[in-house]
mmCIF file of C-alpha atoms in Angstrom:
data_model
loop_
_atom_site.group_PDB
_atom_site.id
_atom_site.type_symbol
_atom_site.label_atom_id
_atom_site.label_comp_id
_atom_site.label_asym_id
_atom_site.label_seq_id
_atom_site.Cartn_x
_atom_site.Cartn_y
_atom_site.Cartn_z
ATOM 1 C CA MET A 1 0.092 0.039 -0.003
ATOM 2 C CA VAL A 2 2.860 2.475 0.758
ATOM 3 C CA ASN A 3 4.516 1.570 -2.539
ATOM 4 C CA TYR A 4 1.137 2.300 -4.327
ATOM 5 C CA ILE A 5 0.948 5.621 -2.597
ATOM 6 C CA CYS A 6 4.441 6.574 -3.755
ATOM 7 C CA ASP A 7 3.408 5.992 -7.310
ATOM 8 C CA LEU A 8 0.365 8.166 -7.259
ATOM 9 C CA PRO A 9 0.680 11.233 -9.498
ATOM 10 C CA THR A 10 -0.768 14.047 -7.339
ATOM 11 C CA LYS A 11 0.067 15.051 -3.832
ATOM 12 C CA GLU A 12 -3.497 15.416 -2.750
ATOM 13 C CA GLU A 13 -4.109 11.859 -3.451
ATOM 14 C CA ARG A 14 -0.901 10.750 -1.731
ATOM 15 C CA ASN A 15 -2.004 12.717 1.357
ATOM 16 C CA LYS A 16 -5.465 11.198 1.232
ATOM 17 C CA TYR A 17 -4.307 7.510 1.078
ATOM 18 C CA ALA A 18 -1.382 8.219 3.496
ATOM 19 C CA GLN A 19 -3.912 9.230 6.182
ATOM 20 C CA VAL A 20 -5.754 6.058 5.620
ATOM 21 C CA VAL A 21 -2.696 4.052 6.019
ATOM 22 C CA ILE A 22 -1.798 5.851 9.214
ATOM 23 C CA ASP A 23 -5.242 5.027 10.628
ATOM 24 C CA MET A 24 -4.935 1.442 9.704
ATOM 25 C CA MET A 25 -1.444 1.211 11.279
ATOM 26 C CA GLY A 26 -2.984 2.600 14.506
ATOM 27 C CA VAL A 27 -5.660 -0.090 14.422
ATOM 28 C CA LEU A 28 -3.211 -2.891 13.931
ATOM 29 C CA ASN A 29 -1.028 -1.691 16.721
ATOM 30 C CA PRO A 30 -3.378 -0.553 19.606
ATOM 31 C CA HIS A 31 -0.642 -0.994 22.182
ATOM 32 C CA LEU A 32 1.032 2.094 20.672
ATOM 33 C CA ARG A 33 -1.750 4.276 21.923
ATOM 34 C CA ASP A 34 -0.300 4.522 25.187
ATOM 35 C CA VAL A 35 3.097 5.615 23.925
ATOM 36 C CA ALA A 36 4.003 9.264 23.895
ATOM 37 C CA ASP A 37 3.797 10.912 20.420
ATOM 38 C CA PHE A 38 1.596 8.071 19.023
ATOM 39 C CA LYS A 39 0.789 9.806 15.801
ATOM 40 C CA HIS A 40 4.305 11.210 15.336
ATOM 41 C CA LYS A 41 5.735 7.576 15.629
ATOM 42 C CA LEU A 42 3.250 6.352 13.022
ATOM 43 C CA TRP A 43 4.335 8.983 10.518
ATOM 44 C CA ASP A 44 7.982 8.092 11.188
ATOM 45 C CA HIS A 45 7.138 4.446 10.513
ATOM 46 C CA LEU A 46 5.521 5.511 7.215
ATOM 47 C CA GLN A 47 8.682 7.172 6.115
ATOM 48 C CA ILE A 48 10.709 4.026 7.158
ATOM 49 C CA ILE A 49 8.465 1.778 5.193
ATOM 50 C CA SER A 50 8.752 3.861 2.061
ATOM 51 C CA ASP A 51 12.492 4.037 2.526
ATOM 52 C CA PHE A 52 12.208 7.752 2.930
ATOM 53 C CA THR A 53 10.864 8.315 -0.640
ATOM 54 C CA ILE A 54 7.251 9.121 0.020
ATOM 55 C CA ASP A 55 6.179 12.691 -0.682
ATOM 56 C CA VAL A 56 3.462 13.613 1.571
ATOM 57 C CA ASP A 57 2.535 16.425 3.918
ATOM 58 C CA SER A 58 3.191 15.150 7.417
ATOM 59 C CA PRO A 59 1.942 17.150 10.483
ATOM 60 C CA TYR A 60 5.257 16.374 12.115
ATOM 61 C CA PRO A 61 8.863 16.998 11.045
ATOM 62 C CA THR A 62 9.766 14.574 8.335
ATOM 63 C CA ALA A 63 11.990 11.680 9.467
ATOM 64 C CA THR A 64 15.358 11.352 7.778
ATOM 65 C CA PRO A 65 17.870 8.273 7.589
ATOM 66 C CA GLU A 66 20.301 10.263 9.810
ATOM 67 C CA LEU A 67 17.800 10.745 12.573
ATOM 68 C CA VAL A 68 16.295 7.219 12.436
ATOM 69 C CA LYS A 69 19.273 4.983 11.573
ATOM 70 C CA HIS A 70 21.878 6.676 13.491
ATOM 71 C CA GLU A 71 24.590 4.514 14.975
ATOM 72 C CA PRO A 72 25.134 4.825 18.723
ATOM 73 C CA GLU A 73 28.597 5.849 20.023
ATOM 74 C CA LEU A 74 30.710 3.114 21.136
ATOM 75 C CA LEU A 75 31.489 2.884 24.819
ATOM 76 C CA SER A 76 35.089 2.843 25.694
ATOM 77 C CA TYR A 77 36.112 -0.143 27.567
ATOM 78 C CA PRO A 78 38.772 0.534 30.296
ATOM 79 C CA GLN A 79 42.172 -0.957 29.560
ATOM 80 C CA HIS A 80 44.556 -0.837 32.507
ATOM 81 C CA ARG A 81 47.763 -2.588 32.993
ATOM 82 C CA ILE A 82 47.399 -3.868 36.579
ATOM 83 C CA LYS A 83 50.600 -5.109 38.217
ATOM 84 C CA TYR A 84 48.912 -7.317 40.665
ATOM 85 C CA LYS A 85 45.435 -8.144 39.582
ATOM 86 C CA HIS A 86 44.371 -9.699 42.869
ATOM 87 C CA TYR A 87 44.622 -6.066 44.337
ATOM 88 C CA GLY A 88 42.832 -4.355 41.484
ATOM 89 C CA PHE A 89 43.215 -1.024 39.796
ATOM 90 C CA THR A 90 41.427 0.778 42.538
ATOM 91 C CA VAL A 91 44.318 0.091 44.958
ATOM 92 C CA GLU A 92 46.740 1.667 42.645
ATOM 93 C CA LYS A 93 44.740 4.751 42.449
ATOM 94 C CA MET A 94 44.419 4.863 46.179
ATOM 95 C CA ILE A 95 48.195 4.611 46.424
ATOM 96 C CA ASN A 96 48.711 7.429 43.930
ATOM 97 C CA LYS A 97 46.322 9.522 46.043
ATOM 98 C CA ALA A 98 48.156 8.759 49.251
ATOM 99 C CA ILE A 99 51.480 9.639 47.650
ATOM 100 C CA SER A 100 50.171 13.076 46.816
ATOM 101 C CA ILE A 101 49.271 13.792 50.480
ATOM 102 C CA THR A 102 51.838 16.206 52.066
ATOM 103 C CA ASP A 103 51.022 15.605 55.580
ATOM 104 C CA ASP A 104 53.049 12.764 56.908
ATOM 105 C CA GLU A 105 50.511 11.652 59.628
ATOM 106 C CA LYS A 106 47.594 11.598 57.245
ATOM 107 C CA ARG A 107 49.750 9.749 54.689
ATOM 108 C CA GLN A 108 50.679 7.081 57.121
ATOM 109 C CA LYS A 109 47.012 6.609 58.304
ATOM 110 C CA MET A 110 45.803 6.188 54.680
ATOM 111 C CA ALA A 111 48.717 3.843 53.944
ATOM 112 C CA LEU A 112 47.605 1.689 56.893
ATOM 113 C CA SER A 113 44.093 1.630 55.547
ATOM 114 C CA ILE A 114 45.279 0.690 52.055
ATOM 115 C CA ALA A 115 47.320 -2.146 53.552
ATOM 116 C CA ASN A 116 44.414 -3.511 55.459
ATOM 117 C CA PHE A 117 42.270 -3.362 52.224
ATOM 118 C CA MET A 118 45.098 -5.148 50.368
ATOM 119 C CA LYS A 119 45.046 -7.910 52.885
ATOM 120 C CA MET A 120 41.270 -8.348 52.521
ATOM 121 C CA ALA A 121 41.609 -8.423 48.739
ATOM 122 C CA TYR A 122 44.431 -10.920 48.888
ATOM 123 C CA THR A 123 42.513 -13.496 51.000
ATOM 124 C CA THR A 124 39.491 -13.020 49.095
ATOM 125 C CA TRP A 125 41.173 -14.219 45.873
ATOM 126 C CA ASN A 126 43.668 -16.524 47.277
ATOM 127 C CA LYS A 127 41.591 -18.128 50.061
ATOM 128 C CA ASP A 128 44.784 -18.471 52.161
ATOM 129 C CA ALA A 129 46.467 -16.686 55.083
ATOM 130 C CA VAL A 130 49.002 -14.149 54.227
ATOM 131 C CA ALA A 131 51.818 -12.597 56.375
ATOM 132 C CA ASP A 132 51.447 -9.014 57.226
ATOM 133 C CA GLU A 133 55.189 -8.498 56.027
ATOM 134 C CA PHE A 134 54.245 -9.640 52.498
ATOM 135 C CA ILE A 135 51.374 -7.028 52.236
ATOM 136 C CA ILE A 136 53.766 -4.300 53.518
ATOM 137 C CA GLN A 137 56.316 -5.292 51.046
ATOM 138 C CA ASP A 138 53.800 -5.027 48.144
ATOM 139 C CA LEU A 139 52.576 -1.613 49.375
ATOM 140 C CA ALA A 140 56.049 -0.296 49.315
ATOM 141 C CA GLU A 141 56.691 -1.746 45.859
ATOM 142 C CA LEU A 142 53.425 -0.375 44.302
ATOM 143 C CA SER A 143 54.305 3.056 45.734
ATOM 144 C CA SER A 144 57.847 3.169 44.517
ATOM 145 C CA GLN A 145 59.042 2.855 48.267
ATOM 146 C CA VAL A 146 57.142 6.005 49.264
ATOM 147 C CA LEU A 147 54.453 4.339 51.430
ATOM 148 C CA GLN A 148 56.424 2.248 54.034
ATOM 149 C CA LEU A 149 54.975 1.019 57.225
ATOM 150 C CA PRO A 150 57.113 0.375 60.290
ATOM 151 C CA GLU A 151 58.241 -3.138 61.214
ATOM 152 C CA GLY A 152 55.920 -4.928 63.457
ATOM 153 C CA THR A 153 52.698 -3.329 62.038
ATOM 154 C CA VAL A 154 49.800 -5.727 62.648
ATOM 155 C CA LEU A 155 47.227 -5.446 59.924
ATOM 156 C CA THR A 156 43.436 -6.148 60.355
ATOM 157 C CA LYS A 157 41.593 -8.304 57.934
ATOM 158 C CA LEU A 158 38.557 -6.464 56.880
ATOM 159 C CA ASP A 159 35.562 -8.493 56.125
ATOM 160 C CA PHE A 160 32.695 -7.037 53.892
ATOM 161 C CA LYS A 161 30.841 -10.340 53.475
ATOM 162 C CA SER A 162 27.196 -10.179 54.378
ATOM 163 C CA ALA A 163 25.133 -13.006 55.836
ATOM 164 C CA PRO A 164 23.361 -15.269 53.251
ATOM 165 C CA PRO A 165 19.679 -14.585 52.975
ATOM 166 C CA GLY A 166 18.822 -18.093 54.248
ATOM 167 C CA ASN A 167 20.215 -17.343 57.638
ATOM 168 C CA ARG A 168 18.575 -14.154 58.357
ATOM 169 C CA ILE A 169 16.045 -14.212 61.346
ATOM 170 C CA LYS A 170 12.797 -12.612 60.653
ATOM 171 C CA GLY A 171 11.381 -10.931 63.778
ATOM 172 C CA ASN A 172 11.683 -12.103 67.218
ATOM 173 C CA ASN A 173 9.282 -14.973 67.115
ATOM 174 C CA PRO A 174 10.022 -17.499 69.973
ATOM 175 C CA THR A 175 10.296 -21.177 69.142
ATOM 176 C CA PRO A 176 6.878 -22.775 69.152
ATOM 177 C CA THR A 177 6.347 -25.224 72.086
ATOM 178 C CA ASN A 178 3.809 -28.041 72.335
ATOM 179 C CA ASN A 179 1.856 -26.916 75.402
ATOM 180 C CA ASN A 180 -1.403 -28.795 75.627
ATOM 181 C CA SER A 181 -2.353 -27.492 79.146
ATOM 182 C CA GLY A 182 -3.504 -24.140 77.557
ATOM 183 C CA HIS A 183 -6.167 -25.906 75.454
ATOM 184 C CA SER A 184 -8.087 -27.454 78.489
ATOM 185 C CA SER A 185 -10.366 -24.326 78.793
ATOM 186 C CA ASN A 186 -11.200 -24.259 75.121
ATOM 187 C CA ASN A 187 -12.207 -27.943 75.162
ATOM 188 C CA HIS A 188 -15.050 -27.489 77.563
ATOM 189 C CA GLY A 189 -13.208 -29.054 80.462
ATOM 190 C CA ARG A 190 -11.899 -32.111 78.338
ATOM 191 C CA SER A 191 -8.232 -32.976 78.759
ATOM 192 C CA ASN A 192 -6.045 -33.237 75.831
ATOM 193 C CA ASN A 193 -4.686 -36.798 75.534
ATOM 194 C CA ASN A 194 -3.366 -36.431 71.964
ATOM 195 C CA THR A 195 0.349 -35.893 72.943
ATOM 196 C CA ASN A 196 2.853 -38.007 70.978
ATOM 197 C CA SER A 197 -0.065 -39.604 69.178
ATOM 198 C CA ASN A 198 1.753 -39.504 65.852
ATOM 199 C CA ASN A 199 4.540 -41.674 67.240
ATOM 200 C CA ARG A 200 2.417 -44.179 69.130
ATOM 201 C CA ARG A 201 0.969 -47.112 67.555
ATOM 202 C CA PRO A 202 -2.533 -48.104 68.665
ATOM 203 C CA SER A 203 -2.754 -50.979 70.936
ATOM 204 C CA GLY A 204 -4.532 -53.932 69.296
ATOM 205 C CA THR A 205 -7.062 -55.176 71.799
ATOM 206 C CA ASN A 206 -6.651 -53.171 74.918
ATOM 207 C CA SER A 207 -8.454 -50.154 73.521
ATOM 208 C CA PHE A 208 -11.063 -52.115 72.050
ATOM 209 C CA GLN A 209 -11.591 -54.128 75.237
ATOM 210 C CA LYS A 210 -12.035 -50.865 77.275
ATOM 211 C CA ARG A 211 -14.694 -49.662 74.813
ATOM 212 C CA SER A 212 -16.465 -52.914 74.597
ATOM 213 C CA ASN A 213 -16.558 -53.379 78.374
ATOM 214 C CA SER A 214 -18.069 -50.048 78.755
ATOM 215 C CA SER A 215 -20.634 -50.700 76.124
ATOM 216 C CA GLY A 216 -21.449 -54.359 77.178
ATOM 217 C CA GLY A 217 -20.065 -56.064 74.068
ATOM 218 C CA SER A 218 -17.393 -58.806 73.720
ATOM 219 C CA THR A 219 -13.765 -58.135 74.531
ATOM 220 C CA ASN A 220 -11.993 -59.072 71.250
ATOM 221 C CA ASN A 221 -14.013 -57.472 68.564
ATOM 222 C CA SER A 222 -11.099 -56.432 66.413
ATOM 223 C CA ASN A 223 -9.965 -59.914 65.323
ATOM 224 C CA ARG A 224 -13.021 -61.678 64.824
ATOM 225 C CA ARG A 225 -15.031 -62.031 61.543
ATOM 226 C CA PRO A 226 -18.524 -60.819 62.001
ATOM 227 C CA TYR A 227 -20.298 -63.150 59.453
ATOM 228 C CA GLN A 228 -18.462 -66.294 60.804
ATOM 229 C CA ASN A 229 -19.163 -65.428 64.464
ATOM 230 C CA ASN A 230 -22.882 -64.696 63.698
ATOM 231 C CA ASN A 231 -23.173 -68.114 62.070
ATOM 232 C CA ASN A 232 -21.665 -69.820 65.031
ATOM 233 C CA SER A 233 -23.770 -68.012 67.445
ATOM 234 C CA ASN A 234 -26.938 -69.029 65.362
ATOM 235 C CA ASN A 235 -25.743 -72.608 65.278
ATOM 236 C CA ASN A 236 -25.179 -72.617 68.991
ATOM 237 C CA ASN A 237 -28.665 -71.241 69.548
ATOM 238 C CA ASN A 238 -30.195 -73.843 67.248
ATOM 239 C CA ASN A 239 -28.305 -76.628 69.041
ATOM 240 C CA SER A 240 -29.326 -75.485 72.432
ATOM 241 C CA ASN A 241 -33.033 -75.327 71.310
ATOM 242 C CA SER A 242 -32.890 -78.808 69.738
ATOM 243 C CA GLY A 243 -31.527 -80.346 72.819
ATOM 244 C CA TYR A 244 -28.375 -81.708 71.071
ATOM 245 C CA LYS A 245 -25.521 -82.670 73.401
ATOM 246 C CA ARG A 246 -22.052 -83.234 72.614
ATOM 247 C CA GLY A 247 -20.619 -86.523 73.680
#
Protein backbone atom coordinates (compact mmCIF):
# COMPACT_ATOMS: atom_id res chain seq x y z
CA MET A 1 0.00 0.00 0.00
CA VAL A 2 2.84 2.40 0.78
CA ASN A 3 4.47 1.60 -2.55
CA TYR A 4 1.15 2.29 -4.29
CA ILE A 5 0.94 5.68 -2.57
CA CYS A 6 4.45 6.55 -3.73
CA ASP A 7 3.40 5.97 -7.37
CA LEU A 8 0.35 8.25 -7.24
CA PRO A 9 0.74 11.30 -9.50
CA THR A 10 -0.78 14.06 -7.36
CA LYS A 11 0.10 15.06 -3.82
CA GLU A 12 -3.53 15.38 -2.82
CA GLU A 13 -4.15 11.72 -3.54
CA ARG A 14 -0.98 10.74 -1.74
CA ASN A 15 -2.01 12.73 1.36
CA LYS A 16 -5.48 11.18 1.28
CA TYR A 17 -4.27 7.58 1.07
CA ALA A 18 -1.43 8.21 3.50
CA GLN A 19 -3.94 9.26 6.16
CA VAL A 20 -5.87 6.01 5.55
CA VAL A 21 -2.68 3.98 6.01
CA ILE A 22 -1.84 5.87 9.21
CA ASP A 23 -5.28 5.08 10.63
CA MET A 24 -4.94 1.42 9.72
CA MET A 25 -1.48 1.23 11.31
CA GLY A 26 -3.00 2.57 14.54
CA VAL A 27 -5.72 -0.10 14.45
CA LEU A 28 -3.18 -2.88 13.86
CA ASN A 29 -1.04 -1.68 16.78
CA PRO A 30 -3.40 -0.62 19.58
CA HIS A 31 -0.66 -1.00 22.19
CA LEU A 32 1.08 2.04 20.72
CA ARG A 33 -1.78 4.29 21.80
CA ASP A 34 -0.28 4.48 25.30
CA VAL A 35 3.08 5.57 23.92
CA ALA A 36 3.95 9.26 23.93
CA ASP A 37 3.78 10.93 20.49
CA PHE A 38 1.68 8.09 19.09
CA LYS A 39 0.83 9.81 15.79
CA HIS A 40 4.36 11.10 15.36
CA LYS A 41 5.73 7.57 15.63
CA LEU A 42 3.28 6.30 13.00
CA TRP A 43 4.32 8.98 10.51
CA ASP A 44 7.95 8.08 11.13
CA HIS A 45 7.12 4.45 10.45
CA LEU A 46 5.44 5.46 7.21
CA GLN A 47 8.65 7.13 6.08
CA ILE A 48 10.73 4.12 7.11
CA ILE A 49 8.46 1.70 5.19
CA SER A 50 8.77 3.83 2.05
CA ASP A 51 12.55 3.99 2.48
CA PHE A 52 12.18 7.75 2.97
CA THR A 53 10.89 8.28 -0.60
CA ILE A 54 7.21 9.04 0.00
CA ASP A 55 6.24 12.67 -0.71
CA VAL A 56 3.37 13.60 1.60
CA ASP A 57 2.50 16.49 3.90
CA SER A 58 3.21 15.23 7.41
CA PRO A 59 1.92 17.15 10.46
CA TYR A 60 5.28 16.39 12.10
CA PRO A 61 8.88 16.95 11.04
CA THR A 62 9.79 14.53 8.28
CA ALA A 63 11.98 11.66 9.44
CA THR A 64 15.37 11.32 7.75
CA PRO A 65 17.79 8.35 7.65
CA GLU A 66 20.28 10.31 9.73
CA LEU A 67 17.79 10.74 12.57
CA VAL A 68 16.28 7.25 12.47
CA LYS A 69 19.20 4.99 11.56
CA HIS A 70 21.96 6.71 13.45
CA GLU A 71 24.63 4.49 14.95
CA PRO A 72 25.13 4.77 18.72
CA GLU A 73 28.47 5.87 20.04
CA LEU A 74 30.73 3.07 21.14
CA LEU A 75 31.48 2.85 24.82
CA SER A 76 35.12 2.87 25.68
CA TYR A 77 36.17 -0.25 27.57
CA PRO A 78 38.72 0.51 30.29
CA GLN A 79 42.13 -0.92 29.55
CA HIS A 80 44.56 -0.81 32.45
CA ARG A 81 47.83 -2.55 33.02
CA ILE A 82 47.42 -3.83 36.57
CA LYS A 83 50.60 -5.06 38.18
CA TYR A 84 48.92 -7.26 40.77
CA LYS A 85 45.43 -8.15 39.56
CA HIS A 86 44.31 -9.62 42.88
CA TYR A 87 44.62 -6.12 44.38
CA GLY A 88 42.85 -4.39 41.51
CA PHE A 89 43.29 -1.07 39.79
CA THR A 90 41.46 0.81 42.56
CA VAL A 91 44.27 0.03 44.99
CA GLU A 92 46.78 1.61 42.63
CA LYS A 93 44.65 4.74 42.42
CA MET A 94 44.42 4.86 46.21
CA ILE A 95 48.19 4.53 46.46
CA ASN A 96 48.70 7.40 44.01
CA LYS A 97 46.28 9.49 46.05
CA ALA A 98 48.15 8.71 49.25
CA ILE A 99 51.47 9.63 47.67
CA SER A 100 50.12 13.08 46.81
CA ILE A 101 49.29 13.83 50.47
CA THR A 102 51.83 16.19 52.00
CA ASP A 103 50.94 15.64 55.66
CA ASP A 104 53.04 12.72 56.91
CA GLU A 105 50.57 11.69 59.62
CA LYS A 106 47.59 11.58 57.26
CA ARG A 107 49.66 9.76 54.65
CA GLN A 108 50.65 7.08 57.17
CA LYS A 109 47.03 6.60 58.26
CA MET A 110 45.92 6.24 54.66
CA ALA A 111 48.79 3.83 53.97
CA LEU A 112 47.66 1.67 56.89
CA SER A 113 44.09 1.67 55.58
CA ILE A 114 45.28 0.71 52.11
CA ALA A 115 47.37 -2.14 53.56
CA ASN A 116 44.35 -3.49 55.46
CA PHE A 117 42.29 -3.37 52.27
CA MET A 118 45.09 -5.12 50.35
CA LYS A 119 45.10 -7.92 52.92
CA MET A 120 41.34 -8.36 52.53
CA ALA A 121 41.64 -8.45 48.73
CA TYR A 122 44.49 -10.95 48.87
CA THR A 123 42.63 -13.40 51.13
CA THR A 124 39.46 -13.01 49.06
CA TRP A 125 41.10 -14.18 45.85
CA ASN A 126 43.66 -16.63 47.25
CA LYS A 127 41.59 -18.15 50.10
CA ASP A 128 44.75 -18.48 52.14
CA ALA A 129 46.44 -16.75 55.04
CA VAL A 130 49.09 -14.16 54.24
CA ALA A 131 51.79 -12.62 56.38
CA ASP A 132 51.51 -8.92 57.13
CA GLU A 133 55.14 -8.41 56.03
CA PHE A 134 54.23 -9.63 52.56
CA ILE A 135 51.42 -7.03 52.23
CA ILE A 136 53.66 -4.25 53.54
CA GLN A 137 56.32 -5.22 51.01
CA ASP A 138 53.81 -5.10 48.12
CA LEU A 139 52.57 -1.70 49.30
CA ALA A 140 56.10 -0.32 49.26
CA GLU A 141 56.71 -1.80 45.79
CA LEU A 142 53.52 -0.38 44.30
CA SER A 143 54.23 3.07 45.79
CA SER A 144 57.88 3.11 44.61
CA GLN A 145 59.07 2.85 48.24
CA VAL A 146 57.14 5.99 49.27
CA LEU A 147 54.53 4.33 51.48
CA GLN A 148 56.42 2.28 54.03
CA LEU A 149 54.92 1.02 57.24
CA PRO A 150 57.13 0.40 60.28
CA GLU A 151 58.21 -3.11 61.17
CA GLY A 152 55.90 -5.02 63.47
CA THR A 153 52.75 -3.39 62.07
CA VAL A 154 49.76 -5.67 62.64
CA LEU A 155 47.19 -5.51 59.87
CA THR A 156 43.51 -6.16 60.39
CA LYS A 157 41.63 -8.33 57.95
CA LEU A 158 38.57 -6.45 56.78
CA ASP A 159 35.53 -8.57 56.07
CA PHE A 160 32.74 -7.13 53.92
CA LYS A 161 30.83 -10.37 53.47
CA SER A 162 27.15 -10.22 54.36
CA ALA A 163 25.16 -13.07 55.83
CA PRO A 164 23.39 -15.28 53.28
CA PRO A 165 19.65 -14.62 52.93
CA GLY A 166 18.72 -18.05 54.29
CA ASN A 167 20.28 -17.36 57.69
CA ARG A 168 18.46 -14.14 58.39
CA ILE A 169 16.14 -14.17 61.39
CA LYS A 170 12.78 -12.60 60.66
CA GLY A 171 11.40 -10.90 63.74
CA ASN A 172 11.70 -12.13 67.30
CA ASN A 173 9.23 -14.99 67.13
CA PRO A 174 10.01 -17.52 69.88
CA THR A 175 10.29 -21.21 69.14
CA PRO A 176 6.81 -22.78 69.24
CA THR A 177 6.31 -25.19 72.10
CA ASN A 178 3.84 -28.03 72.42
CA ASN A 179 1.89 -26.82 75.42
CA ASN A 180 -1.35 -28.76 75.63
CA SER A 181 -2.31 -27.46 79.05
CA GLY A 182 -3.52 -24.18 77.63
CA HIS A 183 -6.18 -25.90 75.51
CA SER A 184 -8.10 -27.42 78.42
CA SER A 185 -10.29 -24.33 78.81
CA ASN A 186 -11.17 -24.27 75.12
CA ASN A 187 -12.20 -27.94 75.11
CA HIS A 188 -15.03 -27.39 77.63
CA GLY A 189 -13.24 -29.15 80.46
CA ARG A 190 -11.91 -32.05 78.38
CA SER A 191 -8.24 -32.94 78.79
CA ASN A 192 -5.98 -33.17 75.76
CA ASN A 193 -4.71 -36.75 75.46
CA ASN A 194 -3.26 -36.41 71.96
CA THR A 195 0.36 -35.89 73.00
CA ASN A 196 2.77 -38.02 71.02
CA SER A 197 -0.12 -39.59 69.13
CA ASN A 198 1.77 -39.54 65.85
CA ASN A 199 4.61 -41.68 67.19
CA ARG A 200 2.41 -44.13 69.13
CA ARG A 201 0.94 -47.22 67.50
CA PRO A 202 -2.57 -48.07 68.68
CA SER A 203 -2.76 -51.06 70.95
CA GLY A 204 -4.50 -53.95 69.26
CA THR A 205 -7.00 -55.22 71.79
CA ASN A 206 -6.66 -53.16 74.96
CA SER A 207 -8.37 -50.08 73.62
CA PHE A 208 -11.12 -52.14 72.09
CA GLN A 209 -11.56 -54.10 75.29
CA LYS A 210 -12.10 -50.92 77.27
CA ARG A 211 -14.66 -49.67 74.80
CA SER A 212 -16.45 -53.00 74.56
CA ASN A 213 -16.53 -53.45 78.34
CA SER A 214 -18.08 -50.03 78.77
CA SER A 215 -20.71 -50.74 76.12
CA GLY A 216 -21.46 -54.31 77.16
CA GLY A 217 -19.98 -56.03 74.10
CA SER A 218 -17.36 -58.74 73.76
CA THR A 219 -13.71 -58.15 74.60
CA ASN A 220 -12.04 -59.14 71.33
CA ASN A 221 -13.99 -57.46 68.57
CA SER A 222 -11.05 -56.40 66.44
CA ASN A 223 -9.88 -59.87 65.39
CA ARG A 224 -13.10 -61.73 64.79
CA ARG A 225 -14.99 -62.07 61.56
CA PRO A 226 -18.55 -60.82 61.98
CA TYR A 227 -20.22 -63.18 59.52
CA GLN A 228 -18.50 -66.30 60.82
CA ASN A 229 -19.18 -65.44 64.43
CA ASN A 230 -22.80 -64.70 63.73
CA ASN A 231 -23.20 -68.07 62.04
CA ASN A 232 -21.56 -69.79 64.98
CA SER A 233 -23.84 -68.02 67.41
CA ASN A 234 -26.89 -69.02 65.37
CA ASN A 235 -25.71 -72.60 65.27
CA ASN A 236 -25.18 -72.59 69.00
CA ASN A 237 -28.67 -71.25 69.54
CA ASN A 238 -30.16 -73.88 67.27
CA ASN A 239 -28.23 -76.61 69.02
CA SER A 240 -29.37 -75.44 72.41
CA ASN A 241 -32.98 -75.32 71.28
CA SER A 242 -32.88 -78.78 69.71
CA GLY A 243 -31.50 -80.37 72.84
CA TYR A 244 -28.41 -81.74 71.09
CA LYS A 245 -25.57 -82.60 73.43
CA ARG A 246 -22.01 -83.26 72.54
CA GLY A 247 -20.65 -86.55 73.66
